[in-house]
């Protein structure tokens, strides 16, 4: 049977379904643009759920991300966030977290300080905005409050005992316990399965019943991030009432519920917001013309052709397939955009794996101008209607700088502003 081709039109085609792509669609809708978004699973299922802004600069952990951004502008003027004002970055965070709140996942508002986000192995890292389900854990650590952390028989990659032992010096009132998750006796269990099971009231009540006798003066209870996939704030509130203590989530190792939860929330809410979303389709080819581009996608049953007036590229780095490399060079996968890079592959890496300066390859990527338009070696835009955002951009090392979501959100905000201006 001959495959059909479905055709759609849009003002802005967003390529990529990571934080940058989803943020770009949200901002573009807030600016009144018609949006279609395409992508595939990527780094999102790996994220902790924390939204970092700038946690480390000049090899020091920073409490004040805004002061660190001021320093970044001096020290790294080419960093993608250096051309953006603190006010516009704050507006971007507010726009993103407000939209998440409307979709049913509460996040803390952009503040003046970084927070100490708890990690599964009993460490903390600087982050900026956290899911409301995780905030009480940060407060409990700050206050050194009497807290019980619980894990489950058969759960891999999260140990309440290890969490307790690693935090012991900083948090003497912390204790741990292991339970059998209701209905999941004698088997290996996965956070995603536990989260989906906790969507039901029966499981919520059964788990609360197991936790309640352990409390004995405990003020806070920490669980791995499993408080439902869809309404985590409601489930937390209900379970807090049932156990009579404050409850919080701790991120687990990837793939983890907070990232899957974000992705499923966007997938559920975007059609209502008017975004034409294809979350399981990669863009295979793009043909540019003066007034926009045609995108070609190949689904399992049919092909898709998208007429777009502008394109925003947010395809991430190697893990998500936005960049690739061979023995000689690094390239951008979809449009073959120029990547400014050393001649010699030896210059991609430093000698020492743990060199505190990081490796040069991590800062290679797509070069953009002040309007977030990819540029050629002479600095001229590759195409008047092409924009880029997120981890694919050059001159940043988001892992080392602890700025993953901040970079994605802030640059998506700026790139959609430029796209909206270009589209009049
Ligand atoms: C293990 C891990 C932990 C993390 N923890 C944190 C954290 O604690 N805090 C934080 O702020 N950030 C964290 N991040 C970073 C964060 O998840 C994002 O990777 C980062 O914000 C960059 O987002 P992005 O949208 O630019 O790219 P990505 O998230 O990499 O998304 C790129 C998207 O583009 C899609 N794509 C690629 N090629 C095509 C194509 N041809 N057509 C269509 N789509 C395509 C991919 O499928 C993917 O959906 C973590 C990441 C990882 C991997």
GROMACS .gro file of C-alpha atoms and ligand atoms in nm:
model
  477
    1UNK     CA    1   0.000   0.000   0.000
    2UNK     CA    2   0.128   0.347  -0.090
    3UNK     CA    3   0.220   0.564   0.208
    4UNK     CA    4   0.023   0.886   0.240
    5UNK     CA    5   0.172   1.227   0.323
    6UNK     CA    6  -0.004   1.443   0.579
    7UNK     CA    7   0.060   1.816   0.539
    8UNK     CA    8   0.042   2.077   0.811
    9UNK     CA    9   0.126   2.447   0.833
   10UNK     CA   10   0.262   2.642   1.125
   11UNK     CA   11   0.431   2.972   1.201
   12UNK     CA   12   0.704   2.819   1.420
   13UNK     CA   13   0.833   2.462   1.396
   14UNK     CA   14   1.018   2.363   1.713
   15UNK     CA   15   1.254   2.068   1.659
   16UNK     CA   16   1.334   1.883   1.979
   17UNK     CA   17   1.135   1.767   2.282
   18UNK     CA   18   1.381   1.841   2.561
   19UNK     CA   19   1.345   2.124   2.811
   20UNK     CA   20   1.456   2.380   2.549
   21UNK     CA   21   1.202   2.259   2.292
   22UNK     CA   22   0.913   2.241   2.540
   23UNK     CA   23   1.004   2.582   2.686
   24UNK     CA   24   1.023   2.728   2.334
   25UNK     CA   25   0.672   2.603   2.253
   26UNK     CA   26   0.536   2.749   2.578
   27UNK     CA   27   0.699   3.089   2.516
   28UNK     CA   28   0.595   3.093   2.151
   29UNK     CA   29   0.232   3.028   2.250
   30UNK     CA   30   0.259   3.298   2.519
   31UNK     CA   31   0.372   3.532   2.237
   32UNK     CA   32   0.068   3.431   2.029
   33UNK     CA   33   0.250   3.224   1.768
   34UNK     CA   34   0.113   2.916   1.599
   35UNK     CA   35   0.344   2.628   1.701
   36UNK     CA   36   0.417   2.273   1.591
   37UNK     CA   37   0.676   2.066   1.781
   38UNK     CA   38   0.857   1.746   1.687
   39UNK     CA   39   1.095   1.522   1.873
   40UNK     CA   40   1.179   1.195   2.033
   41UNK     CA   41   1.282   1.073   2.373
   42UNK     CA   42   1.606   1.238   2.477
   43UNK     CA   43   1.785   1.354   2.790
   44UNK     CA   44   1.463   1.455   2.961
   45UNK     CA   45   1.390   1.118   3.124
   46UNK     CA   46   1.733   1.146   3.286
   47UNK     CA   47   1.681   1.476   3.461
   48UNK     CA   48   1.636   1.501   3.838
   49UNK     CA   49   1.344   1.741   3.794
   50UNK     CA   50   1.552   2.024   3.936
   51UNK     CA   51   1.587   2.336   3.722
   52UNK     CA   52   1.944   2.460   3.759
   53UNK     CA   53   2.032   2.819   3.667
   54UNK     CA   54   2.402   2.858   3.741
   55UNK     CA   55   2.532   2.651   4.030
   56UNK     CA   56   2.906   2.662   3.964
   57UNK     CA   57   3.120   2.938   3.823
   58UNK     CA   58   3.495   2.975   3.826
   59UNK     CA   59   3.514   2.630   3.987
   60UNK     CA   60   3.320   2.742   4.295
   61UNK     CA   61   2.972   2.638   4.402
   62UNK     CA   62   2.756   2.952   4.405
   63UNK     CA   63   2.480   3.049   4.646
   64UNK     CA   64   2.380   3.356   4.446
   65UNK     CA   65   2.318   3.263   4.081
   66UNK     CA   66   2.246   3.624   3.981
   67UNK     CA   67   2.584   3.746   4.106
   68UNK     CA   68   2.743   3.444   3.936
   69UNK     CA   69   2.570   3.541   3.609
   70UNK     CA   70   2.716   3.893   3.644
   71UNK     CA   71   3.060   3.733   3.674
   72UNK     CA   72   2.989   3.496   3.384
   73UNK     CA   73   2.921   3.793   3.156
   74UNK     CA   74   3.268   3.929   3.241
   75UNK     CA   75   3.457   3.599   3.229
   76UNK     CA   76   3.275   3.418   2.944
   77UNK     CA   77   3.117   3.679   2.717
   78UNK     CA   78   3.047   3.412   2.453
   79UNK     CA   79   2.843   3.195   2.690
   80UNK     CA   80   2.485   3.177   2.555
   81UNK     CA   81   2.344   3.325   2.878
   82UNK     CA   82   2.595   3.611   2.886
   83UNK     CA   83   2.403   3.816   2.630
   84UNK     CA   84   2.084   3.796   2.837
   85UNK     CA   85   1.998   4.026   3.127
   86UNK     CA   86   1.914   3.888   3.471
   87UNK     CA   87   1.565   4.039   3.429
   88UNK     CA   88   1.499   3.847   3.108
   89UNK     CA   89   1.632   3.521   3.257
   90UNK     CA   90   1.404   3.569   3.559
   91UNK     CA   91   1.108   3.639   3.327
   92UNK     CA   92   1.190   3.320   3.136
   93UNK     CA   93   1.193   3.110   3.456
   94UNK     CA   94   0.869   3.269   3.577
   95UNK     CA   95   0.700   3.206   3.242
   96UNK     CA   96   0.813   2.842   3.244
   97UNK     CA   97   0.731   2.755   3.606
   98UNK     CA   98   0.395   2.940   3.592
   99UNK     CA   99   0.305   2.733   3.285
  100UNK     CA  100   0.410   2.414   3.465
  101UNK     CA  101   0.191   2.514   3.761
  102UNK     CA  102  -0.106   2.562   3.526
  103UNK     CA  103  -0.041   2.216   3.384
  104UNK     CA  104  -0.050   2.058   3.733
  105UNK     CA  105   0.313   2.040   3.851
  106UNK     CA  106   0.400   2.301   4.113
  107UNK     CA  107   0.755   2.444   4.101
  108UNK     CA  108   0.916   2.699   4.332
  109UNK     CA  109   0.931   3.054   4.197
  110UNK     CA  110   1.263   3.203   4.083
  111UNK     CA  111   1.424   3.334   4.402
  112UNK     CA  112   1.743   3.518   4.487
  113UNK     CA  113   1.949   3.220   4.606
  114UNK     CA  114   2.031   2.872   4.487
  115UNK     CA  115   1.876   2.587   4.681
  116UNK     CA  116   2.056   2.276   4.810
  117UNK     CA  117   1.880   2.004   4.611
  118UNK     CA  118   1.898   1.656   4.764
  119UNK     CA  119   2.045   1.379   4.548
  120UNK     CA  120   1.975   1.004   4.581
  121UNK     CA  121   2.317   0.915   4.714
  122UNK     CA  122   2.297   1.147   5.015
  123UNK     CA  123   2.462   1.450   4.861
  124UNK     CA  124   2.323   1.792   4.779
  125UNK     CA  125   2.378   2.007   4.472
  126UNK     CA  126   2.309   2.372   4.393
  127UNK     CA  127   1.991   2.420   4.195
  128UNK     CA  128   1.747   2.702   4.142
  129UNK     CA  129   1.386   2.592   4.111
  130UNK     CA  130   1.253   2.259   4.238
  131UNK     CA  131   0.924   2.069   4.222
  132UNK     CA  132   0.701   2.155   4.519
  133UNK     CA  133   0.714   1.785   4.609
  134UNK     CA  134   1.090   1.816   4.672
  135UNK     CA  135   1.106   2.148   4.858
  136UNK     CA  136   1.025   2.015   5.210
  137UNK     CA  137   1.335   1.790   5.192
  138UNK     CA  138   1.553   2.094   5.131
  139UNK     CA  139   1.390   2.272   5.426
  140UNK     CA  140   1.434   1.963   5.644
  141UNK     CA  141   1.808   1.952   5.565
  142UNK     CA  142   1.848   2.325   5.634
  143UNK     CA  143   1.671   2.289   5.968
  144UNK     CA  144   1.834   1.957   6.055
  145UNK     CA  145   1.478   1.839   6.129
  146UNK     CA  146   1.392   1.491   6.256
  147UNK     CA  147   1.342   1.305   5.930
  148UNK     CA  148   1.283   0.948   5.816
  149UNK     CA  149   1.386   0.839   5.467
  150UNK     CA  150   1.216   0.527   5.332
  151UNK     CA  151   1.314   0.292   5.052
  152UNK     CA  152   1.158  -0.030   4.924
  153UNK     CA  153   1.251  -0.397   4.892
  154UNK     CA  154   1.365  -0.467   4.535
  155UNK     CA  155   1.415  -0.101   4.439
  156UNK     CA  156   1.745  -0.055   4.254
  157UNK     CA  157   1.954   0.261   4.271
  158UNK     CA  158   1.804   0.422   4.579
  159UNK     CA  159   1.917   0.326   4.926
  160UNK     CA  160   1.768   0.506   5.226
  161UNK     CA  161   2.053   0.369   5.440
  162UNK     CA  162   2.320   0.509   5.207
  163UNK     CA  163   2.135   0.842   5.205
  164UNK     CA  164   2.134   0.842   5.585
  165UNK     CA  165   2.499   0.741   5.620
  166UNK     CA  166   2.627   0.999   5.371
  167UNK     CA  167   2.428   1.280   5.533
  168UNK     CA  168   2.493   1.170   5.892
  169UNK     CA  169   2.748   1.441   5.981
  170UNK     CA  170   2.531   1.720   5.846
  171UNK     CA  171   2.198   1.578   5.953
  172UNK     CA  172   2.217   1.379   6.279
  173UNK     CA  173   1.837   1.362   6.317
  174UNK     CA  174   1.805   1.163   5.993
  175UNK     CA  175   1.707   0.796   6.004
  176UNK     CA  176   1.611   0.536   5.744
  177UNK     CA  177   1.378   0.240   5.697
  178UNK     CA  178   1.297  -0.017   5.431
  179UNK     CA  179   0.941  -0.122   5.349
  180UNK     CA  180   0.777  -0.362   5.108
  181UNK     CA  181   0.576  -0.156   4.862
  182UNK     CA  182   0.207  -0.256   4.883
  183UNK     CA  183   0.124  -0.525   4.628
  184UNK     CA  184   0.484  -0.563   4.512
  185UNK     CA  185   0.623  -0.833   4.738
  186UNK     CA  186   0.925  -1.045   4.637
  187UNK     CA  187   1.016  -0.872   4.315
  188UNK     CA  188   1.233  -0.605   4.162
  189UNK     CA  189   1.049  -0.272   4.154
  190UNK     CA  190   1.102   0.037   3.940
  191UNK     CA  191   1.022   0.398   4.034
  192UNK     CA  192   0.798   0.449   3.730
  193UNK     CA  193   0.586   0.145   3.824
  194UNK     CA  194   0.560   0.259   4.188
  195UNK     CA  195   0.458   0.609   4.076
  196UNK     CA  196   0.183   0.478   3.853
  197UNK     CA  197   0.064   0.250   4.132
  198UNK     CA  198   0.051   0.545   4.377
  199UNK     CA  199  -0.200   0.717   4.146
  200UNK     CA  200  -0.465   0.503   4.315
  201UNK     CA  201  -0.612   0.593   4.653
  202UNK     CA  202  -0.594   0.231   4.767
  203UNK     CA  203  -0.213   0.225   4.727
  204UNK     CA  204  -0.177   0.569   4.883
  205UNK     CA  205  -0.370   0.453   5.191
  206UNK     CA  206  -0.187   0.121   5.211
  207UNK     CA  207   0.153   0.293   5.196
  208UNK     CA  208   0.051   0.557   5.452
  209UNK     CA  209  -0.054   0.276   5.683
  210UNK     CA  210   0.293   0.119   5.658
  211UNK     CA  211   0.471   0.449   5.722
  212UNK     CA  212   0.259   0.575   6.015
  213UNK     CA  213   0.387   0.331   6.283
  214UNK     CA  214   0.749   0.424   6.200
  215UNK     CA  215   0.710   0.794   6.278
  216UNK     CA  216   0.772   0.836   6.654
  217UNK     CA  217   0.823   1.214   6.659
  218UNK     CA  218   0.943   1.235   6.300
  219UNK     CA  219   0.852   1.566   6.138
  220UNK     CA  220   0.946   1.488   5.776
  221UNK     CA  221   0.933   1.172   5.566
  222UNK     CA  222   1.142   1.138   5.248
  223UNK     CA  223   1.050   0.895   4.969
  224UNK     CA  224   1.221   0.830   4.638
  225UNK     CA  225   1.042   1.032   4.365
  226UNK     CA  226   0.733   0.813   4.318
  227UNK     CA  227   0.441   1.036   4.421
  228UNK     CA  228   0.234   0.969   4.110
  229UNK     CA  229   0.290   1.054   3.748
  230UNK     CA  230   0.016   1.310   3.699
  231UNK     CA  231  -0.093   1.495   4.011
  232UNK     CA  232   0.211   1.477   4.242
  233UNK     CA  233   0.111   1.777   4.454
  234UNK     CA  234  -0.235   1.638   4.524
  235UNK     CA  235  -0.099   1.295   4.606
  236UNK     CA  236   0.158   1.445   4.839
  237UNK     CA  237  -0.107   1.654   5.018
  238UNK     CA  238  -0.334   1.352   5.057
  239UNK     CA  239  -0.056   1.130   5.189
  240UNK     CA  240   0.073   1.399   5.425
  241UNK     CA  241  -0.268   1.409   5.582
  242UNK     CA  242  -0.283   1.032   5.604
  243UNK     CA  243   0.056   0.991   5.774
  244UNK     CA  244   0.050   1.313   5.980
  245UNK     CA  245   0.399   1.434   5.877
  246UNK     CA  246   0.550   1.648   5.600
  247UNK     CA  247   0.636   1.438   5.298
  248UNK     CA  248   0.895   1.500   5.027
  249UNK     CA  249   1.041   1.333   4.719
  250UNK     CA  250   1.410   1.267   4.652
  251UNK     CA  251   1.522   1.229   4.288
  252UNK     CA  252   1.631   0.876   4.191
  253UNK     CA  253   1.893   0.774   3.938
  254UNK     CA  254   1.788   0.794   3.572
  255UNK     CA  255   1.557   0.714   3.406
  256UNK     CA  256   1.350   0.877   3.676
  257UNK     CA  257   0.994   0.980   3.744
  258UNK     CA  258   1.043   1.362   3.755
  259UNK     CA  259   1.161   1.379   3.393
  260UNK     CA  260   0.902   1.129   3.267
  261UNK     CA  261   0.639   1.323   3.461
  262UNK     CA  262   0.741   1.649   3.291
  263UNK     CA  263   0.735   1.488   2.949
  264UNK     CA  264   0.393   1.327   3.001
  265UNK     CA  265   0.256   1.655   3.139
  266UNK     CA  266   0.368   1.845   2.829
  267UNK     CA  267   0.230   1.574   2.604
  268UNK     CA  268  -0.106   1.590   2.782
  269UNK     CA  269  -0.132   1.969   2.803
  270UNK     CA  270   0.015   2.092   2.475
  271UNK     CA  271  -0.275   1.995   2.248
  272UNK     CA  272  -0.507   2.194   2.484
  273UNK     CA  273  -0.266   2.488   2.457
  274UNK     CA  274  -0.291   2.473   2.079
  275UNK     CA  275   0.054   2.323   2.012
  276UNK     CA  276   0.058   2.060   1.736
  277UNK     CA  277   0.287   1.810   1.909
  278UNK     CA  278   0.441   1.497   1.757
  279UNK     CA  279   0.654   1.367   2.048
  280UNK     CA  280   0.767   1.047   1.875
  281UNK     CA  281   0.873   1.175   1.533
  282UNK     CA  282   1.217   1.292   1.435
  283UNK     CA  283   1.264   1.550   1.163
  284UNK     CA  284   1.451   1.377   0.882
  285UNK     CA  285   1.517   1.671   0.651
  286UNK     CA  286   1.458   2.045   0.623
  287UNK     CA  287   1.442   2.243   0.296
  288UNK     CA  288   1.478   2.614   0.346
  289UNK     CA  289   1.317   2.873   0.121
  290UNK     CA  290   1.326   3.253   0.162
  291UNK     CA  291   1.005   3.277   0.366
  292UNK     CA  292   1.055   2.967   0.585
  293UNK     CA  293   1.112   2.595   0.548
  294UNK     CA  294   0.956   2.259   0.471
  295UNK     CA  295   1.022   1.985   0.725
  296UNK     CA  296   1.003   1.619   0.626
  297UNK     CA  297   0.920   1.350   0.885
  298UNK     CA  298   0.857   0.981   0.839
  299UNK     CA  299   0.610   0.816   1.078
  300UNK     CA  300   0.536   0.443   1.100
  301UNK     CA  301   0.217   0.474   0.889
  302UNK     CA  302   0.254   0.796   0.693
  303UNK     CA  303   0.490   1.078   0.609
  304UNK     CA  304   0.447   1.428   0.741
  305UNK     CA  305   0.532   1.751   0.561
  306UNK     CA  306   0.536   2.072   0.759
  307UNK     CA  307   0.530   2.417   0.604
  308UNK     CA  308   0.680   2.648   0.866
  309UNK     CA  309   0.746   3.023   0.854
  310UNK     CA  310   1.031   2.983   1.103
  311UNK     CA  311   1.229   2.698   1.261
  312UNK     CA  312   1.372   2.669   1.612
  313UNK     CA  313   1.636   2.400   1.654
  314UNK     CA  314   1.661   2.250   2.005
  315UNK     CA  315   1.798   1.903   1.935
  316UNK     CA  316   2.046   1.881   2.226
  317UNK     CA  317   2.393   1.729   2.218
  318UNK     CA  318   2.530   1.378   2.161
  319UNK     CA  319   2.294   1.187   2.395
  320UNK     CA  320   1.985   1.323   2.218
  321UNK     CA  321   2.133   1.312   1.868
  322UNK     CA  322   2.166   1.687   1.797
  323UNK     CA  323   2.545   1.655   1.758
  324UNK     CA  324   2.755   1.365   1.633
  325UNK     CA  325   3.121   1.295   1.581
  326UNK     CA  326   3.345   1.068   1.377
  327UNK     CA  327   3.718   1.007   1.398
  328UNK     CA  328   3.798   1.354   1.263
  329UNK     CA  329   3.530   1.603   1.338
  330UNK     CA  330   3.216   1.699   1.515
  331UNK     CA  331   2.901   1.791   1.324
  332UNK     CA  332   2.545   1.908   1.372
  333UNK     CA  333   2.321   1.618   1.269
  334UNK     CA  334   2.012   1.762   1.101
  335UNK     CA  335   2.115   2.076   0.909
  336UNK     CA  336   2.492   2.030   0.901
  337UNK     CA  337   2.536   2.369   1.065
  338UNK     CA  338   2.897   2.482   1.092
  339UNK     CA  339   3.070   2.395   1.421
  340UNK     CA  340   3.380   2.593   1.495
  341UNK     CA  341   3.629   2.332   1.624
  342UNK     CA  342   3.997   2.258   1.656
  343UNK     CA  343   4.169   2.099   1.352
  344UNK     CA  344   4.312   1.824   1.564
  345UNK     CA  345   4.094   1.576   1.751
  346UNK     CA  346   4.357   1.561   2.029
  347UNK     CA  347   4.245   1.911   2.126
  348UNK     CA  348   3.894   1.787   2.208
  349UNK     CA  349   4.008   1.652   2.542
  350UNK     CA  350   4.251   1.748   2.814
  351UNK     CA  351   4.505   1.498   2.935
  352UNK     CA  352   4.341   1.432   3.272
  353UNK     CA  353   3.987   1.295   3.269
  354UNK     CA  354   3.900   1.487   3.586
  355UNK     CA  355   4.070   1.812   3.483
  356UNK     CA  356   3.875   2.079   3.677
  357UNK     CA  357   3.865   2.303   3.370
  358UNK     CA  358   3.653   2.046   3.183
  359UNK     CA  359   3.711   1.924   2.828
  360UNK     CA  360   3.696   2.158   2.525
  361UNK     CA  361   3.459   1.921   2.337
  362UNK     CA  362   3.188   2.000   2.588
  363UNK     CA  363   3.192   2.363   2.479
  364UNK     CA  364   3.172   2.297   2.107
  365UNK     CA  365   2.833   2.340   1.943
  366UNK     CA  366   2.624   2.562   1.721
  367UNK     CA  367   2.742   2.922   1.703
  368UNK     CA  368   2.465   3.184   1.722
  369UNK     CA  369   2.445   3.563   1.710
  370UNK     CA  370   2.272   3.788   1.963
  371UNK     CA  371   1.931   3.692   1.818
  372UNK     CA  372   2.002   3.320   1.863
  373UNK     CA  373   2.033   3.265   1.490
  374UNK     CA  374   2.292   3.006   1.383
  375UNK     CA  375   2.574   3.180   1.198
  376UNK     CA  376   2.837   3.094   0.940
  377UNK     CA  377   3.210   3.152   0.998
  378UNK     CA  378   3.172   3.515   0.881
  379UNK     CA  379   2.905   3.579   1.146
  380UNK     CA  380   2.616   3.605   0.899
  381UNK     CA  381   2.292   3.414   0.981
  382UNK     CA  382   2.261   3.083   0.795
  383UNK     CA  383   1.896   3.162   0.730
  384UNK     CA  384   1.678   3.457   0.831
  385UNK     CA  385   1.411   3.225   0.975
  386UNK     CA  386   1.632   2.980   1.166
  387UNK     CA  387   1.688   3.002   1.544
  388UNK     CA  388   1.851   2.769   1.800
  389UNK     CA  389   1.832   2.716   2.176
  390UNK     CA  390   1.945   2.485   2.455
  391UNK     CA  391   2.232   2.245   2.504
  392UNK     CA  392   2.323   2.238   2.134
  393UNK     CA  393   2.468   2.590   2.164
  394UNK     CA  394   2.845   2.645   2.175
  395UNK     CA  395   3.051   2.808   2.453
  396UNK     CA  396   2.883   2.645   2.753
  397UNK     CA  397   2.948   2.338   2.964
  398UNK     CA  398   2.611   2.288   3.130
  399UNK     CA  399   2.709   1.976   3.325
  400UNK     CA  400   3.009   2.141   3.486
  401UNK     CA  401   2.840   2.479   3.527
  402UNK     CA  402   2.518   2.327   3.664
  403UNK     CA  403   2.310   2.533   3.425
  404UNK     CA  404   2.122   2.269   3.217
  405UNK     CA  405   1.760   2.383   3.248
  406UNK     CA  406   1.855   2.749   3.297
  407UNK     CA  407   2.043   2.753   2.968
  408UNK     CA  408   1.754   2.573   2.794
  409UNK     CA  409   1.481   2.797   2.936
  410UNK     CA  410   1.663   3.130   2.905
  411UNK     CA  411   1.781   3.072   2.548
  412UNK     CA  412   1.442   2.933   2.439
  413UNK     CA  413   1.284   3.250   2.575
  414UNK     CA  414   1.526   3.473   2.384
  415UNK     CA  415   1.511   3.268   2.063
  416UNK     CA  416   1.129   3.274   2.055
  417UNK     CA  417   1.139   3.650   2.112
  418UNK     CA  418   1.362   3.683   1.803
  419UNK     CA  419   1.144   3.442   1.604
  420UNK     CA  420   0.830   3.638   1.696
  421UNK     CA  421   1.001   3.961   1.587
  422UNK     CA  422   1.107   3.801   1.256
  423UNK     CA  423   0.751   3.683   1.198
  424UNK     CA  424   0.617   4.032   1.267
  425LIG     C1  425   2.162   1.249   3.358
  425LIG     C2  426   2.111   1.388   3.342
  425LIG     C3  427   2.072   1.460   3.454
  425LIG     C4  428   2.028   1.591   3.441
  425LIG     N1  429   1.994   1.659   3.554
  425LIG     C5  430   1.962   1.789   3.544
  425LIG     C6  431   1.936   1.867   3.661
  425LIG     O1  432   1.941   1.818   3.774
  425LIG     N2  433   1.906   1.998   3.645
  425LIG     C7  434   1.902   2.058   3.522
  425LIG     O2  435   1.878   2.179   3.515
  425LIG     N3  436   1.925   1.986   3.410
  425LIG     C8  437   1.954   1.855   3.417
  425LIG     N4  438   1.979   1.783   3.304
  425LIG     C9  439   1.980   1.853   3.173
  425LIG    C10  440   1.846   1.862   3.104
  425LIG     O3  441   1.772   1.743   3.111
  425LIG    C11  442   1.864   1.891   2.954
  425LIG     O4  443   1.952   1.797   2.899
  425LIG    C12  444   1.922   2.021   2.928
  425LIG     O5  445   1.842   2.115   2.995
  425LIG    C13  446   1.929   2.048   2.777
  425LIG     O6  447   1.801   2.047   2.719
  425LIG     P1  448   1.779   2.053   2.562
  425LIG     O7  449   1.631   2.061   2.543
  425LIG     O8  450   1.864   2.158   2.502
  425LIG     O9  451   1.834   1.917   2.503
  425LIG     P2  452   1.784   1.768   2.525
  425LIG    O10  453   1.720   1.753   2.656
  425LIG    O11  454   1.901   1.684   2.495
  425LIG    O12  455   1.670   1.746   2.415
  425LIG    C14  456   1.694   1.740   2.278
  425LIG    C15  457   1.572   1.683   2.208
  425LIG    O13  458   1.589   1.689   2.066
  425LIG    C16  459   1.538   1.569   2.007
  425LIG     N5  460   1.595   1.552   1.874
  425LIG    C17  461   1.723   1.529   1.836
  425LIG     N6  462   1.732   1.521   1.701
  425LIG    C18  463   1.606   1.539   1.652
  425LIG    C19  464   1.548   1.544   1.522
  425LIG     N7  465   1.620   1.525   1.413
  425LIG     N8  466   1.415   1.567   1.511
  425LIG    C20  467   1.338   1.587   1.620
  425LIG     N9  468   1.388   1.584   1.746
  425LIG    C21  469   1.518   1.561   1.762
  425LIG    C22  470   1.576   1.462   2.107
  425LIG    O14  471   1.498   1.347   2.087
  425LIG    C23  472   1.544   1.536   2.239
  425LIG    O15  473   1.407   1.523   2.269
  425LIG    C24  474   2.020   1.650   3.313
  425LIG    C25  475   2.054   1.577   3.199
  425LIG    C26  476   2.099   1.449   3.212
  425LIG    C27  477   2.139   1.375   3.089
   0.00000   0.00000   0.00000
